[in-house]
């Protein structure tokens, strides 16, 4: 257990409740390799501990539960040419699998920004709580990656073409859509969250019942009006066809969405499209194993380094993608990214 307020992940047991607090608020609790280890160690310790009846994960700070992985650290690894990112991903994906298969109630409070790796520590859990501040998304195509942490598995389970819309655009959704599309379970007003945490800590053996007493009416699904054009336009058989359909549709928001997609890494778009399309018939374990293969292959190509540089290093927001257009992305290259065998495995 790490109970010090200086720890990046604070873990402790309170009246039968295993508490995990992400404690890197200035970085919106972005996950580093040491944080992954702390979370997974706690989960493994509590798995067979009769003194722990349920687990609660929260993030300190008002900005959100977790903005994702520490992409600055990934950039440094790419520049140095080491295998640190590959090791990080393998350990993170194992943790995601542990969360998805945890034998006890796993409650995540997804306030504010919950993206990328933040989705991994929350949406895979059994009880996902959103508030009116929640911004849930997988924005990886904007940095030259793809929705990893089993993200394509989660997106493939959503109804219609919502998952393809989220995966290609990287746009976040709010609490209403998260609940409507099966990415969250319970709405609790933000001003009731502290009270909820206190009640859960009062008796962890009644965590599920306590959570139910705080559930409020779900807010409106903010994508409800867009569902028709999303389901029509994103049902096409290539990213290029999706963009063409969006531009031809006539809805102003559809046209804006096309422009959002066109700003992303063409290579990442093609890979993400294939991953979401095929994840519908895959297990989470197989998806996570594929995530590591694909991440390793993408890291060996220029777009991930360039995307992180443009977004968080130089912050010029002007990535020079390679290939520069979707037309230049060859299917053989996409297949190589997804299928090339790697020595490093998530599950040995």
mmCIF file of C-alpha atoms in Angstrom:
data_model
loop_
_atom_site.group_PDB
_atom_site.id
_atom_site.type_symbol
_atom_site.label_atom_id
_atom_site.label_comp_id
_atom_site.label_asym_id
_atom_site.label_seq_id
_atom_site.Cartn_x
_atom_site.Cartn_y
_atom_site.Cartn_z
ATOM 1 C CA UNK A 1 0.000 0.000 0.000
ATOM 2 C CA UNK A 2 1.159 3.551 -0.742
ATOM 3 C CA UNK A 3 -0.664 5.944 1.545
ATOM 4 C CA UNK A 4 1.722 8.916 1.231
ATOM 5 C CA UNK A 5 0.246 12.018 -0.372
ATOM 6 C CA UNK A 6 3.473 12.296 -2.375
ATOM 7 C CA UNK A 7 2.878 8.981 -4.179
ATOM 8 C CA UNK A 8 1.708 9.203 -7.806
ATOM 9 C CA UNK A 9 -0.833 6.483 -7.026
ATOM 10 C CA UNK A 10 -2.235 6.343 -3.505
ATOM 11 C CA UNK A 11 -3.615 2.965 -2.510
ATOM 12 C CA UNK A 12 -5.204 1.963 0.762
ATOM 13 C CA UNK A 13 -8.051 -0.081 2.230
ATOM 14 C CA UNK A 14 -10.858 1.725 4.053
ATOM 15 C CA UNK A 15 -13.603 -0.335 5.689
ATOM 16 C CA UNK A 16 -13.529 -3.027 3.055
ATOM 17 C CA UNK A 17 -13.027 -0.649 0.109
ATOM 18 C CA UNK A 18 -9.789 -0.778 -1.859
ATOM 19 C CA UNK A 19 -9.021 2.827 -2.780
ATOM 20 C CA UNK A 20 -6.889 3.808 -5.782
ATOM 21 C CA UNK A 21 -6.268 7.525 -6.250
ATOM 22 C CA UNK A 22 -4.314 8.825 -9.212
ATOM 23 C CA UNK A 23 -2.250 11.680 -7.836
ATOM 24 C CA UNK A 24 -0.675 13.618 -10.700
ATOM 25 C CA UNK A 25 -3.278 16.347 -11.026
ATOM 26 C CA UNK A 26 -1.103 18.870 -12.901
ATOM 27 C CA UNK A 27 -0.769 16.359 -15.743
ATOM 28 C CA UNK A 28 -4.435 15.268 -15.441
ATOM 29 C CA UNK A 29 -3.120 12.063 -13.877
ATOM 30 C CA UNK A 30 -1.341 10.886 -17.050
ATOM 31 C CA UNK A 31 -0.153 7.337 -16.523
ATOM 32 C CA UNK A 32 3.505 6.420 -16.315
ATOM 33 C CA UNK A 33 4.941 2.937 -16.065
ATOM 34 C CA UNK A 34 5.401 3.230 -12.300
ATOM 35 C CA UNK A 35 1.735 4.201 -11.907
ATOM 36 C CA UNK A 36 0.621 1.187 -13.925
ATOM 37 C CA UNK A 37 2.654 -1.059 -11.629
ATOM 38 C CA UNK A 38 1.134 0.494 -8.510
ATOM 39 C CA UNK A 39 -2.423 -0.013 -9.762
ATOM 40 C CA UNK A 40 -1.870 -3.592 -10.849
ATOM 41 C CA UNK A 41 0.025 -4.511 -7.686
ATOM 42 C CA UNK A 42 -2.870 -3.254 -5.574
ATOM 43 C CA UNK A 43 -5.431 -5.135 -7.651
ATOM 44 C CA UNK A 44 -3.435 -8.346 -7.407
ATOM 45 C CA UNK A 45 -3.009 -7.934 -3.644
ATOM 46 C CA UNK A 46 -6.729 -7.348 -3.115
ATOM 47 C CA UNK A 47 -7.989 -10.006 -5.523
ATOM 48 C CA UNK A 48 -8.046 -12.798 -2.929
ATOM 49 C CA UNK A 49 -8.117 -10.615 0.179
ATOM 50 C CA UNK A 50 -11.391 -11.154 2.030
ATOM 51 C CA UNK A 51 -10.892 -7.807 3.765
ATOM 52 C CA UNK A 52 -11.462 -6.034 0.427
ATOM 53 C CA UNK A 53 -15.000 -6.270 -0.938
ATOM 54 C CA UNK A 54 -14.813 -3.696 -3.746
ATOM 55 C CA UNK A 55 -12.396 -1.305 -5.459
ATOM 56 C CA UNK A 56 -12.820 2.404 -6.213
ATOM 57 C CA UNK A 57 -10.553 4.360 -8.569
ATOM 58 C CA UNK A 58 -10.599 8.157 -8.691
ATOM 59 C CA UNK A 59 -8.321 10.908 -9.957
ATOM 60 C CA UNK A 60 -7.236 13.902 -7.933
ATOM 61 C CA UNK A 61 -7.743 17.390 -9.307
ATOM 62 C CA UNK A 62 -10.724 19.031 -10.953
ATOM 63 C CA UNK A 63 -9.644 18.478 -14.564
ATOM 64 C CA UNK A 64 -10.306 14.774 -14.851
ATOM 65 C CA UNK A 65 -9.765 11.167 -13.912
ATOM 66 C CA UNK A 66 -6.933 10.592 -16.379
ATOM 67 C CA UNK A 67 -5.853 12.185 -19.673
ATOM 68 C CA UNK A 68 -4.166 8.990 -20.888
ATOM 69 C CA UNK A 69 -0.640 7.682 -20.984
ATOM 70 C CA UNK A 70 2.409 9.880 -20.496
ATOM 71 C CA UNK A 71 3.059 10.597 -24.169
ATOM 72 C CA UNK A 72 6.018 12.838 -23.394
ATOM 73 C CA UNK A 73 7.738 9.787 -21.924
ATOM 74 C CA UNK A 74 6.831 7.820 -25.054
ATOM 75 C CA UNK A 75 8.343 10.574 -27.205
ATOM 76 C CA UNK A 76 11.561 10.489 -25.190
ATOM 77 C CA UNK A 77 11.713 6.736 -25.674
ATOM 78 C CA UNK A 78 11.161 7.066 -29.422
ATOM 79 C CA UNK A 79 13.965 9.611 -29.644
ATOM 80 C CA UNK A 80 16.291 7.429 -27.562
ATOM 81 C CA UNK A 81 15.359 4.287 -29.475
ATOM 82 C CA UNK A 82 14.846 2.070 -26.432
ATOM 83 C CA UNK A 83 12.117 -0.503 -25.711
ATOM 84 C CA UNK A 84 10.616 1.396 -22.771
ATOM 85 C CA UNK A 85 7.350 2.164 -24.596
ATOM 86 C CA UNK A 86 6.883 -1.449 -25.584
ATOM 87 C CA UNK A 87 7.396 -2.525 -21.976
ATOM 88 C CA UNK A 88 4.986 0.160 -20.772
ATOM 89 C CA UNK A 89 2.283 -0.911 -23.206
ATOM 90 C CA UNK A 90 2.623 -4.600 -22.325
ATOM 91 C CA UNK A 91 2.268 -3.856 -18.618
ATOM 92 C CA UNK A 92 -0.617 -1.438 -19.205
ATOM 93 C CA UNK A 93 -2.528 -3.915 -21.338
ATOM 94 C CA UNK A 94 -2.151 -6.650 -18.745
ATOM 95 C CA UNK A 95 -3.571 -4.238 -16.185
ATOM 96 C CA UNK A 96 -6.499 -3.439 -18.506
ATOM 97 C CA UNK A 97 -7.227 -7.149 -18.819
ATOM 98 C CA UNK A 98 -7.040 -7.570 -15.033
ATOM 99 C CA UNK A 99 -9.555 -4.740 -14.583
ATOM 100 C CA UNK A 100 -11.923 -6.216 -17.157
ATOM 101 C CA UNK A 101 -11.824 -9.604 -15.416
ATOM 102 C CA UNK A 102 -11.678 -8.420 -11.815
ATOM 103 C CA UNK A 103 -13.719 -10.707 -9.533
ATOM 104 C CA UNK A 104 -14.922 -7.894 -7.276
ATOM 105 C CA UNK A 105 -16.901 -4.725 -8.026
ATOM 106 C CA UNK A 106 -14.565 -2.195 -9.642
ATOM 107 C CA UNK A 107 -16.000 1.313 -9.485
ATOM 108 C CA UNK A 108 -14.482 4.122 -11.549
ATOM 109 C CA UNK A 109 -15.522 7.755 -11.197
ATOM 110 C CA UNK A 110 -14.935 9.227 -14.646
ATOM 111 C CA UNK A 111 -15.124 12.922 -13.936
ATOM 112 C CA UNK A 112 -13.736 15.450 -16.396
ATOM 113 C CA UNK A 113 -11.176 14.315 -18.960
ATOM 114 C CA UNK A 114 -11.165 10.522 -19.243
ATOM 115 C CA UNK A 115 -9.275 9.660 -22.388
ATOM 116 C CA UNK A 116 -6.914 7.055 -23.796
ATOM 117 C CA UNK A 117 -5.296 5.257 -20.890
ATOM 118 C CA UNK A 118 -7.917 6.867 -18.643
ATOM 119 C CA UNK A 119 -10.528 4.874 -20.536
ATOM 120 C CA UNK A 120 -8.402 1.805 -19.897
ATOM 121 C CA UNK A 121 -8.520 2.171 -16.110
ATOM 122 C CA UNK A 122 -12.240 2.909 -16.065
ATOM 123 C CA UNK A 123 -14.407 1.663 -18.918
ATOM 124 C CA UNK A 124 -13.054 -1.893 -18.604
ATOM 125 C CA UNK A 125 -14.398 -1.919 -15.036
ATOM 126 C CA UNK A 126 -17.715 -3.289 -13.817
ATOM 127 C CA UNK A 127 -19.242 -0.026 -12.528
ATOM 128 C CA UNK A 128 -18.508 3.129 -14.559
ATOM 129 C CA UNK A 129 -19.705 6.454 -13.099
ATOM 130 C CA UNK A 130 -19.993 9.650 -15.131
ATOM 131 C CA UNK A 131 -20.828 13.199 -14.106
ATOM 132 C CA UNK A 132 -21.890 16.253 -16.074
ATOM 133 C CA UNK A 133 -18.175 17.119 -16.468
ATOM 134 C CA UNK A 134 -17.194 13.842 -18.170
ATOM 135 C CA UNK A 135 -15.368 14.048 -21.500
ATOM 136 C CA UNK A 136 -14.739 10.491 -22.646
ATOM 137 C CA UNK A 137 -12.690 9.747 -25.735
ATOM 138 C CA UNK A 138 -9.929 7.950 -27.599
ATOM 139 C CA UNK A 139 -7.986 10.709 -29.405
ATOM 140 C CA UNK A 140 -5.017 8.608 -30.566
ATOM 141 C CA UNK A 141 -5.377 9.123 -34.330
ATOM 142 C CA UNK A 142 -4.360 12.728 -33.674
ATOM 143 C CA UNK A 143 -0.901 11.669 -32.486
ATOM 144 C CA UNK A 144 -0.279 8.938 -35.036
ATOM 145 C CA UNK A 145 -1.398 6.028 -32.868
ATOM 146 C CA UNK A 146 -4.736 4.131 -32.635
ATOM 147 C CA UNK A 147 -7.247 3.528 -29.806
ATOM 148 C CA UNK A 148 -5.132 1.100 -27.820
ATOM 149 C CA UNK A 149 -5.714 -0.292 -24.267
ATOM 150 C CA UNK A 150 -8.338 -2.505 -25.891
ATOM 151 C CA UNK A 151 -10.084 0.630 -27.090
ATOM 152 C CA UNK A 152 -11.025 -0.868 -30.431
ATOM 153 C CA UNK A 153 -12.669 -3.757 -28.569
ATOM 154 C CA UNK A 154 -14.752 -1.287 -26.523
ATOM 155 C CA UNK A 155 -15.616 0.825 -29.556
ATOM 156 C CA UNK A 156 -16.625 -2.231 -31.573
ATOM 157 C CA UNK A 157 -19.251 -3.090 -28.934
ATOM 158 C CA UNK A 158 -21.087 0.223 -29.270
ATOM 159 C CA UNK A 159 -24.312 0.313 -31.305
ATOM 160 C CA UNK A 160 -24.375 1.260 -34.965
ATOM 161 C CA UNK A 161 -21.321 3.154 -36.153
ATOM 162 C CA UNK A 162 -20.715 5.187 -33.001
ATOM 163 C CA UNK A 163 -17.464 3.338 -32.261
ATOM 164 C CA UNK A 164 -16.095 3.994 -35.740
ATOM 165 C CA UNK A 165 -17.070 7.659 -35.390
ATOM 166 C CA UNK A 166 -15.278 7.938 -32.036
ATOM 167 C CA UNK A 167 -12.217 5.999 -33.138
ATOM 168 C CA UNK A 168 -11.554 7.890 -36.368
ATOM 169 C CA UNK A 169 -12.375 11.410 -35.159
ATOM 170 C CA UNK A 170 -10.962 11.107 -31.646
ATOM 171 C CA UNK A 171 -13.746 13.450 -30.527
ATOM 172 C CA UNK A 172 -14.881 13.050 -26.904
ATOM 173 C CA UNK A 173 -18.435 12.325 -25.865
ATOM 174 C CA UNK A 174 -20.271 13.507 -22.777
ATOM 175 C CA UNK A 175 -22.088 11.580 -20.048
ATOM 176 C CA UNK A 176 -25.369 11.173 -21.922
ATOM 177 C CA UNK A 177 -23.735 9.506 -24.919
ATOM 178 C CA UNK A 178 -21.422 7.431 -22.730
ATOM 179 C CA UNK A 179 -24.448 5.990 -20.936
ATOM 180 C CA UNK A 180 -26.496 5.557 -24.101
ATOM 181 C CA UNK A 181 -23.742 3.650 -25.888
ATOM 182 C CA UNK A 182 -22.706 1.326 -23.086
ATOM 183 C CA UNK A 183 -19.454 3.014 -22.100
ATOM 184 C CA UNK A 184 -20.773 4.010 -18.663
ATOM 185 C CA UNK A 185 -23.400 2.703 -16.252
ATOM 186 C CA UNK A 186 -24.348 5.341 -13.697
ATOM 187 C CA UNK A 187 -24.774 9.116 -13.629
ATOM 188 C CA UNK A 188 -23.949 10.953 -10.409
ATOM 189 C CA UNK A 189 -23.992 14.777 -10.264
ATOM 190 C CA UNK A 190 -20.527 16.210 -9.758
ATOM 191 C CA UNK A 191 -21.549 17.971 -6.546
ATOM 192 C CA UNK A 192 -22.496 14.574 -5.083
ATOM 193 C CA UNK A 193 -19.220 12.806 -5.859
ATOM 194 C CA UNK A 194 -17.478 13.617 -2.569
ATOM 195 C CA UNK A 195 -20.532 12.413 -0.684
ATOM 196 C CA UNK A 196 -20.568 9.222 -2.760
ATOM 197 C CA UNK A 197 -16.896 8.526 -2.031
ATOM 198 C CA UNK A 198 -17.457 9.062 1.681
ATOM 199 C CA UNK A 199 -20.430 6.691 1.651
ATOM 200 C CA UNK A 200 -18.453 4.030 -0.204
ATOM 201 C CA UNK A 201 -15.608 4.366 2.270
ATOM 202 C CA UNK A 202 -18.034 3.974 5.169
ATOM 203 C CA UNK A 203 -18.757 0.363 4.180
ATOM 204 C CA UNK A 204 -17.075 -1.212 1.185
ATOM 205 C CA UNK A 205 -19.097 -4.392 1.607
ATOM 206 C CA UNK A 206 -22.178 -2.477 0.425
ATOM 207 C CA UNK A 207 -20.471 -0.571 -2.386
ATOM 208 C CA UNK A 208 -22.821 -1.613 -5.170
ATOM 209 C CA UNK A 209 -25.929 -0.887 -3.126
ATOM 210 C CA UNK A 210 -24.512 2.461 -2.020
ATOM 211 C CA UNK A 211 -23.696 3.450 -5.595
ATOM 212 C CA UNK A 212 -27.257 2.695 -6.640
ATOM 213 C CA UNK A 213 -28.635 5.149 -4.085
ATOM 214 C CA UNK A 214 -26.629 7.982 -5.677
ATOM 215 C CA UNK A 215 -27.700 7.255 -9.240
ATOM 216 C CA UNK A 216 -29.508 10.174 -10.854
ATOM 217 C CA UNK A 217 -31.447 10.517 -14.099
ATOM 218 C CA UNK A 218 -29.164 10.314 -17.106
ATOM 219 C CA UNK A 219 -28.648 13.525 -19.071
ATOM 220 C CA UNK A 220 -29.681 13.682 -22.707
ATOM 221 C CA UNK A 221 -27.552 11.872 -25.277
ATOM 222 C CA UNK A 222 -25.734 14.728 -26.984
ATOM 223 C CA UNK A 223 -25.204 12.640 -30.135
ATOM 224 C CA UNK A 224 -28.858 11.613 -30.508
ATOM 225 C CA UNK A 225 -29.570 14.030 -33.354
ATOM 226 C CA UNK A 226 -26.353 13.106 -35.162
ATOM 227 C CA UNK A 227 -26.934 9.348 -34.972
ATOM 228 C CA UNK A 228 -28.654 9.168 -38.342
ATOM 229 C CA UNK A 229 -25.789 10.644 -40.377
ATOM 230 C CA UNK A 230 -23.147 8.936 -38.224
ATOM 231 C CA UNK A 231 -24.701 5.508 -38.834
ATOM 232 C CA UNK A 232 -25.110 6.220 -42.545
ATOM 233 C CA UNK A 233 -21.763 7.814 -43.316
ATOM 234 C CA UNK A 234 -19.525 5.679 -41.116
ATOM 235 C CA UNK A 235 -20.923 2.404 -42.480
ATOM 236 C CA UNK A 236 -18.790 2.638 -45.624
ATOM 237 C CA UNK A 237 -15.970 0.217 -46.348
ATOM 238 C CA UNK A 238 -12.987 2.582 -46.194
ATOM 239 C CA UNK A 239 -11.948 5.806 -44.498
ATOM 240 C CA UNK A 240 -11.872 7.583 -47.838
ATOM 241 C CA UNK A 241 -15.449 6.501 -48.540
ATOM 242 C CA UNK A 242 -16.513 7.660 -45.077
ATOM 243 C CA UNK A 243 -15.020 11.109 -45.669
ATOM 244 C CA UNK A 244 -16.689 11.353 -49.085
ATOM 245 C CA UNK A 245 -20.044 10.378 -47.584
ATOM 246 C CA UNK A 246 -19.708 12.972 -44.836
ATOM 247 C CA UNK A 247 -18.912 15.723 -47.345
ATOM 248 C CA UNK A 248 -21.787 14.698 -49.605
ATOM 249 C CA UNK A 249 -24.368 14.320 -46.849
ATOM 250 C CA UNK A 250 -25.385 17.959 -46.617
ATOM 251 C CA UNK A 251 -25.387 18.222 -42.812
ATOM 252 C CA UNK A 252 -23.050 20.951 -41.590
ATOM 253 C CA UNK A 253 -21.842 18.855 -38.656
ATOM 254 C CA UNK A 254 -21.131 15.934 -40.975
ATOM 255 C CA UNK A 255 -18.959 18.158 -43.160
ATOM 256 C CA UNK A 256 -17.104 19.452 -40.092
ATOM 257 C CA UNK A 257 -16.525 15.871 -38.983
ATOM 258 C CA UNK A 258 -14.955 15.077 -42.352
ATOM 259 C CA UNK A 259 -12.476 17.900 -41.827
ATOM 260 C CA UNK A 260 -11.645 16.592 -38.351
ATOM 261 C CA UNK A 261 -10.840 13.170 -39.783
ATOM 262 C CA UNK A 262 -8.731 14.640 -42.585
ATOM 263 C CA UNK A 263 -6.470 16.283 -39.978
ATOM 264 C CA UNK A 264 -5.485 12.935 -38.437
ATOM 265 C CA UNK A 265 -2.638 10.618 -39.381
ATOM 266 C CA UNK A 266 -3.673 8.788 -42.572
ATOM 267 C CA UNK A 267 -1.770 5.705 -41.481
ATOM 268 C CA UNK A 268 -3.476 5.740 -38.075
ATOM 269 C CA UNK A 269 -6.888 6.193 -39.658
ATOM 270 C CA UNK A 270 -6.411 3.184 -41.922
ATOM 271 C CA UNK A 271 -5.122 1.045 -39.048
ATOM 272 C CA UNK A 272 -7.891 2.173 -36.689
ATOM 273 C CA UNK A 273 -10.585 1.478 -39.277
ATOM 274 C CA UNK A 274 -9.335 -2.077 -39.756
ATOM 275 C CA UNK A 275 -8.949 -2.657 -36.014
ATOM 276 C CA UNK A 276 -12.468 -1.533 -35.097
ATOM 277 C CA UNK A 277 -14.003 -3.427 -38.010
ATOM 278 C CA UNK A 278 -12.339 -6.701 -37.044
ATOM 279 C CA UNK A 279 -12.525 -6.321 -33.242
ATOM 280 C CA UNK A 280 -16.241 -7.125 -33.354
ATOM 281 C CA UNK A 281 -15.414 -10.843 -33.499
ATOM 282 C CA UNK A 282 -12.288 -10.842 -31.296
ATOM 283 C CA UNK A 283 -11.778 -11.383 -27.581
ATOM 284 C CA UNK A 284 -10.368 -8.607 -25.420
ATOM 285 C CA UNK A 285 -7.243 -10.684 -24.831
ATOM 286 C CA UNK A 286 -6.624 -11.042 -28.564
ATOM 287 C CA UNK A 287 -7.252 -7.331 -29.133
ATOM 288 C CA UNK A 288 -4.763 -6.367 -26.422
ATOM 289 C CA UNK A 289 -2.153 -8.688 -27.910
ATOM 290 C CA UNK A 290 -2.747 -7.078 -31.293
ATOM 291 C CA UNK A 291 -2.482 -3.632 -29.694
ATOM 292 C CA UNK A 292 1.065 -4.418 -28.597
ATOM 293 C CA UNK A 293 2.042 -5.720 -32.035
ATOM 294 C CA UNK A 294 0.559 -2.682 -33.744
ATOM 295 C CA UNK A 295 2.024 -0.223 -31.235
ATOM 296 C CA UNK A 296 5.470 -1.704 -31.679
ATOM 297 C CA UNK A 297 5.209 -1.469 -35.459
ATOM 298 C CA UNK A 298 3.808 2.071 -35.393
ATOM 299 C CA UNK A 299 6.598 3.170 -33.050
ATOM 300 C CA UNK A 300 9.095 2.077 -35.695
ATOM 301 C CA UNK A 301 7.470 4.409 -38.237
ATOM 302 C CA UNK A 302 7.551 8.245 -38.252
ATOM 303 C CA UNK A 303 3.969 9.302 -37.454
ATOM 304 C CA UNK A 304 3.831 8.607 -33.708
ATOM 305 C CA UNK A 305 6.958 10.595 -32.992
ATOM 306 C CA UNK A 306 5.801 13.389 -35.309
ATOM 307 C CA UNK A 307 2.290 13.469 -33.868
ATOM 308 C CA UNK A 308 3.484 13.756 -30.268
ATOM 309 C CA UNK A 309 6.029 16.399 -31.307
ATOM 310 C CA UNK A 310 3.336 18.526 -32.924
ATOM 311 C CA UNK A 311 0.843 18.162 -30.082
ATOM 312 C CA UNK A 312 2.848 18.326 -26.853
ATOM 313 C CA UNK A 313 6.547 18.962 -27.558
ATOM 314 C CA UNK A 314 6.740 21.861 -30.026
ATOM 315 C CA UNK A 315 2.955 22.412 -29.838
ATOM 316 C CA UNK A 316 2.786 23.786 -33.378
ATOM 317 C CA UNK A 317 -0.281 21.594 -34.094
ATOM 318 C CA UNK A 318 1.096 21.055 -37.598
ATOM 319 C CA UNK A 319 2.154 17.432 -37.951
ATOM 320 C CA UNK A 320 3.735 16.342 -41.212
ATOM 321 C CA UNK A 321 2.266 12.904 -41.677
ATOM 322 C CA UNK A 322 4.057 10.184 -43.616
ATOM 323 C CA UNK A 323 2.279 8.932 -45.709
ATOM 324 C CA UNK A 324 0.668 12.332 -46.194
ATOM 325 C CA UNK A 325 -2.653 11.146 -47.626
ATOM 326 C CA UNK A 326 -4.994 8.198 -47.264
ATOM 327 C CA UNK A 327 -4.438 7.347 -50.916
ATOM 328 C CA UNK A 328 -0.776 6.705 -50.169
ATOM 329 C CA UNK A 329 -1.469 4.224 -47.355
ATOM 330 C CA UNK A 330 -1.087 0.720 -48.756
ATOM 331 C CA UNK A 331 -3.180 -2.132 -47.397
ATOM 332 C CA UNK A 332 -0.041 -4.277 -47.228
ATOM 333 C CA UNK A 333 1.445 -1.766 -44.804
ATOM 334 C CA UNK A 334 -1.676 -1.833 -42.632
ATOM 335 C CA UNK A 335 -1.524 -5.625 -42.608
ATOM 336 C CA UNK A 336 2.146 -5.522 -41.626
ATOM 337 C CA UNK A 337 1.392 -3.191 -38.709
ATOM 338 C CA UNK A 338 -1.390 -5.430 -37.422
ATOM 339 C CA UNK A 339 0.082 -8.854 -38.046
ATOM 340 C CA UNK A 340 3.879 -8.731 -37.776
ATOM 341 C CA UNK A 341 4.918 -11.002 -34.936
ATOM 342 C CA UNK A 342 6.890 -9.469 -32.057
ATOM 343 C CA UNK A 343 9.139 -11.039 -29.425
ATOM 344 C CA UNK A 344 7.396 -9.059 -26.663
ATOM 345 C CA UNK A 345 3.984 -10.400 -25.676
ATOM 346 C CA UNK A 346 1.278 -9.130 -23.355
ATOM 347 C CA UNK A 347 0.296 -12.641 -22.308
ATOM 348 C CA UNK A 348 3.063 -15.232 -22.216
#
